[in-house]
PDB file of C-alpha atoms in Angstrom:
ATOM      1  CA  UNK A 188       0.000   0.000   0.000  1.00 60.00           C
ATOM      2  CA  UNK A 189       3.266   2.282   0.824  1.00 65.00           C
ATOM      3  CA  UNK A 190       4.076   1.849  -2.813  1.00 69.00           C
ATOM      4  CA  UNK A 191       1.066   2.631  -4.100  1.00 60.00           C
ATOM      5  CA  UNK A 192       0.775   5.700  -1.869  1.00 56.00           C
ATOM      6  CA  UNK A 193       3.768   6.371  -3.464  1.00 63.00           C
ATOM      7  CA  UNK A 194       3.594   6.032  -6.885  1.00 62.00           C
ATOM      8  CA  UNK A 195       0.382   8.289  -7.217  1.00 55.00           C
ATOM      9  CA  UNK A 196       1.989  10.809  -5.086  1.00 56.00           C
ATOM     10  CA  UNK A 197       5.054  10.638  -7.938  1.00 58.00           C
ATOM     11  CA  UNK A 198       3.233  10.672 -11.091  1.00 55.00           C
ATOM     12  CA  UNK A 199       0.258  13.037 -10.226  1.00 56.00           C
ATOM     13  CA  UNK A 200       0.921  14.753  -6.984  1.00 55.00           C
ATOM     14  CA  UNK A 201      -2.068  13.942  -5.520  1.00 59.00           C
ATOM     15  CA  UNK A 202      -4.606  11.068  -4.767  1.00 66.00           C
ATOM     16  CA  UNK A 203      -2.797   9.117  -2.372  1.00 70.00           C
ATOM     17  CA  UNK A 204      -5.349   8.787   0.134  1.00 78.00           C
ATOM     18  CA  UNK A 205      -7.528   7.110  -2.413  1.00 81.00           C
ATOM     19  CA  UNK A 206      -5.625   4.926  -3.727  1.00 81.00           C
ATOM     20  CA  UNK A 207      -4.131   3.702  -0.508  1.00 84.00           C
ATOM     21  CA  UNK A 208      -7.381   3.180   0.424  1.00 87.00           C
ATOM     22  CA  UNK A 209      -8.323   1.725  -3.420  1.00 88.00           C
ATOM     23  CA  UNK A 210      -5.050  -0.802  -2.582  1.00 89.00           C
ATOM     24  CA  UNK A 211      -6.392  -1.955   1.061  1.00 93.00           C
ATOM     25  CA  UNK A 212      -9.641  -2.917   0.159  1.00 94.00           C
ATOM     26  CA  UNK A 213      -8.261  -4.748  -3.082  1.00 94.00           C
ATOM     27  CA  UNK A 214      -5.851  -6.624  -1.187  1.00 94.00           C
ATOM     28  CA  UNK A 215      -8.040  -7.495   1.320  1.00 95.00           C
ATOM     29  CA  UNK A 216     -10.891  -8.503  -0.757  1.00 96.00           C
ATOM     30  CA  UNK A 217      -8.240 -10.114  -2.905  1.00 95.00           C
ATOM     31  CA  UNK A 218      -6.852 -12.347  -0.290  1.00 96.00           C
ATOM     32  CA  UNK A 219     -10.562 -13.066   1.013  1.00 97.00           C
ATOM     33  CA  UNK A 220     -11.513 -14.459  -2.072  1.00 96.00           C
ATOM     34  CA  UNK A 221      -8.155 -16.424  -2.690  1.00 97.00           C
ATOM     35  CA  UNK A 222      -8.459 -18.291   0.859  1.00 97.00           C
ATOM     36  CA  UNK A 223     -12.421 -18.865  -0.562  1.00 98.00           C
ATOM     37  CA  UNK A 224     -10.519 -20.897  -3.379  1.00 97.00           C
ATOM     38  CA  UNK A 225     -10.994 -18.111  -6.039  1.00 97.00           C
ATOM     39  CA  UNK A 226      -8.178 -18.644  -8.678  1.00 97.00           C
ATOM     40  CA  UNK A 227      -5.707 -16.032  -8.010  1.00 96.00           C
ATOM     41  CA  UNK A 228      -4.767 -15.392 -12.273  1.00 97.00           C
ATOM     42  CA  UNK A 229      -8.117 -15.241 -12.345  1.00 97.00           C
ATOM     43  CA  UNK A 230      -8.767 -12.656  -9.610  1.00 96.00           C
ATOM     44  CA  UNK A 231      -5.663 -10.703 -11.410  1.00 96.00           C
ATOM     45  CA  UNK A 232      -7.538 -10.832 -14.675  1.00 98.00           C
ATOM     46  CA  UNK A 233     -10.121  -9.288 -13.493  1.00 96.00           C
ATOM     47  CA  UNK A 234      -8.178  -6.434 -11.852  1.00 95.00           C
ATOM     48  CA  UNK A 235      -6.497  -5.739 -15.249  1.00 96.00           C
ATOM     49  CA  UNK A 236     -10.223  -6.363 -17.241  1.00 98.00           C
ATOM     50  CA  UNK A 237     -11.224  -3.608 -14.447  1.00 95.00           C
ATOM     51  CA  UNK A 238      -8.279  -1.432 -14.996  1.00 94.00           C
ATOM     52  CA  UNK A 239      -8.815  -1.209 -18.865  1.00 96.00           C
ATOM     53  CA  UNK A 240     -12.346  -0.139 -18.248  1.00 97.00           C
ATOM     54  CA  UNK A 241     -11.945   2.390 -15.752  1.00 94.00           C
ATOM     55  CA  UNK A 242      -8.864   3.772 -17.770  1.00 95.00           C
ATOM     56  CA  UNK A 243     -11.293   3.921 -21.104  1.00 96.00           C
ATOM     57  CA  UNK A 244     -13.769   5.978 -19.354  1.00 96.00           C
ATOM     58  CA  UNK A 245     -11.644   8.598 -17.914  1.00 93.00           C
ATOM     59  CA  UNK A 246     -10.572   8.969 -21.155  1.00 93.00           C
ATOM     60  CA  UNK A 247     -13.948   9.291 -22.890  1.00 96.00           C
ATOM     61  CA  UNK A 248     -14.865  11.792 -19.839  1.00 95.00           C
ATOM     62  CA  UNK A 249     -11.859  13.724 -20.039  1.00 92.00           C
ATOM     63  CA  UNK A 250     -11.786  16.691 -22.082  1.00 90.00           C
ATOM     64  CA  UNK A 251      -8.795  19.305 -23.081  1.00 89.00           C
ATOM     65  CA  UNK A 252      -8.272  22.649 -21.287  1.00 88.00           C
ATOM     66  CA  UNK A 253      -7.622  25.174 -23.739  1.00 88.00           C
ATOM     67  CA  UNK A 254      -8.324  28.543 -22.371  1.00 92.00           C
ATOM     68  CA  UNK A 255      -6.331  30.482 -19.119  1.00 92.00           C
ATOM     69  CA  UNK A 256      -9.161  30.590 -17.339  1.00 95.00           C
ATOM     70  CA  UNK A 257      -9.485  26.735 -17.371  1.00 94.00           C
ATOM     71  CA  UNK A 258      -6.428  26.158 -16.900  1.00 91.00           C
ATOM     72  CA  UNK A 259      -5.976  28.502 -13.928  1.00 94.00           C
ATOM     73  CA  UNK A 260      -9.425  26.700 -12.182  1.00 94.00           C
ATOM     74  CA  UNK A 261      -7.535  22.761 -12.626  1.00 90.00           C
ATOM     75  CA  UNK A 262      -3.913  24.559 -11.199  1.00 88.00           C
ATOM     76  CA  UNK A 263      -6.466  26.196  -8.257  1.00 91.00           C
ATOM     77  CA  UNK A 264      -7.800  22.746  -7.595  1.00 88.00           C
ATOM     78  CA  UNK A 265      -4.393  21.120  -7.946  1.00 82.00           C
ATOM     79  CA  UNK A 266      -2.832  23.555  -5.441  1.00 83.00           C
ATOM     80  CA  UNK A 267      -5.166  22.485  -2.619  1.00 83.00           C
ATOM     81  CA  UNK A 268      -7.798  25.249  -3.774  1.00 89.00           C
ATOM     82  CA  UNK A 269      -4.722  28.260  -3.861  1.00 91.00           C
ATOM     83  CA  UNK A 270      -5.679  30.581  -6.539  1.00 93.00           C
ATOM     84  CA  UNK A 271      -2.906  32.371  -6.112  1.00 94.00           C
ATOM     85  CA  UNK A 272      -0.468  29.070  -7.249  1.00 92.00           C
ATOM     86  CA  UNK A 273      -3.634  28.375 -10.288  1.00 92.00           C
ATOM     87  CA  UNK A 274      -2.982  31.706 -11.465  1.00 94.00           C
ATOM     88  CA  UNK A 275       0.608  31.597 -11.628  1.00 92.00           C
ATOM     89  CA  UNK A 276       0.919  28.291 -13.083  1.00 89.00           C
ATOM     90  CA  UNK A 277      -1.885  29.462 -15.818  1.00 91.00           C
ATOM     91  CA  UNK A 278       0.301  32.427 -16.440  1.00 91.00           C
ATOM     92  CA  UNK A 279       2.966  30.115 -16.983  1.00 89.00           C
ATOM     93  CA  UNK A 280       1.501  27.646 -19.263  1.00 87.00           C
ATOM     94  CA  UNK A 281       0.121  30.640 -21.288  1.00 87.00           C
ATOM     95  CA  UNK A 282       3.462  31.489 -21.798  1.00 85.00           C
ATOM     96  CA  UNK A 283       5.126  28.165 -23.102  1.00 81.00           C
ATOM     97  CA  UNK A 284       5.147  27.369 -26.968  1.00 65.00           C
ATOM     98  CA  UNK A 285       3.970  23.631 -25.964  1.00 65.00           C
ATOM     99  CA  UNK A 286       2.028  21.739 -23.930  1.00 67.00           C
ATOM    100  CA  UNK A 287       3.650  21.683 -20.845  1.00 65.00           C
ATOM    101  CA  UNK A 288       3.199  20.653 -17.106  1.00 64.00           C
ATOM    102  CA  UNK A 289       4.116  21.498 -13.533  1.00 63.00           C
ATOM    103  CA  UNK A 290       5.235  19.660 -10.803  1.00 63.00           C
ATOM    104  CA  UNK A 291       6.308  20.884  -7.293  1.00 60.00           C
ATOM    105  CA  UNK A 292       8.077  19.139  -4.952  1.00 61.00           C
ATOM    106  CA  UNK A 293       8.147  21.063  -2.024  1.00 57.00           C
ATOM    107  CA  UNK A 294       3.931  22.268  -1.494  1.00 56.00           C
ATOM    108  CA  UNK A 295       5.183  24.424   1.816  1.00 56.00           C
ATOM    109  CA  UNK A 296       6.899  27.232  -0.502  1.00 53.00           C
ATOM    110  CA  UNK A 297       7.130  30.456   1.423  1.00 49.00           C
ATOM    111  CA  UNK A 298       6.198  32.656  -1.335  1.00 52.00           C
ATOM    112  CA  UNK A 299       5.214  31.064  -5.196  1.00 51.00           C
ATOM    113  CA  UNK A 300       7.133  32.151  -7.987  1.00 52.00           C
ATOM    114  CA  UNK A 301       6.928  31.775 -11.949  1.00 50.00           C
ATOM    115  CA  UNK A 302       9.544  30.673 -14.157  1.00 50.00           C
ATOM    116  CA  UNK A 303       9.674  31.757 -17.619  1.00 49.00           C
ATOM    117  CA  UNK A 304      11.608  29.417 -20.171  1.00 47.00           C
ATOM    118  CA  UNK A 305      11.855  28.805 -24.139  1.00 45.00           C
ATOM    119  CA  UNK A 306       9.705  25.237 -24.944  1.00 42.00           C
TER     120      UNK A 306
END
C-alpha cells in the first residue's frame, strides 16, 4: 500500500489517500476471495479487465483545457484550492510554446514564484 501511496503521489501529486485506500480494500478482498478458493490469475484478470475499463472511461470523460481561465481553475484545484499558485501556473503555461506541465516538490513554498523558459 506504501508503494502505491507512493507512486500516485510521484506521477500526479495527488490522490494518495484514495488509492491507498483503493489498494487496502483490493488486497483485502483479494486475499478473502483467494483463501475462498478463487483462482488467483483469475482474480488478477479481473483487476487488469477492471483497470482497462476504468482507464477507457476517464478517457472518454476527459476533455482538453484550452483557455487560461481553465487552466488557472484545474492549477487552483491542484494547489489544494490556492488561486494564487492556479494563477501563476496558468500564467505560466500561457506562456510556453507547448504543452507543458508542472510539478512541485516542495507544497510548503514560502512565497510562489513563476519561471519563464523557451519550450
Amino acid at each position: 500500500m506504501r508503494q502505491a501511496a507512493e507512486k500516485t503521489g510521484d506521477v500526479v501529486g495527488d490522490g494518495t489517500s484514495t488509492s491507498t485506500i483503493l489498494a487496502h480494500a483490493i488486497l483485502a478482498d483479494g486475499v478473502r476471495n483467494v483463501v475462498a478458493g478463487a483462482s488467483a490469475i483469475d482474480l488478477k484478470r479481473g483487476l487488469d479487465r477492471a483497470a482497462r475499463v476504468t482507464i477507457d472511461a476517464l478517457h472518454a470523460m476527459a476533455r482538453p483545457v484550452n483557455t487560461k481561465a481553465e487552466k488557472a481553475q484545474v492549477a487552483t484545484i491542484s494547489a489544494h484550492n490556492d488561486p494564487t499558485i492556479g494563477a501563476l501556473v496558468a500564467d505560466a503555461l500561457e506562456k510556453s510554446a507547448a504543452k507543458a506541465s508542472f510539478q512541485s516538490r516542495n507544497p510548503r513554498l514560502s512565497r510562489p514564484r513563476s519561471t519563464s523558459w523557451k519550450a
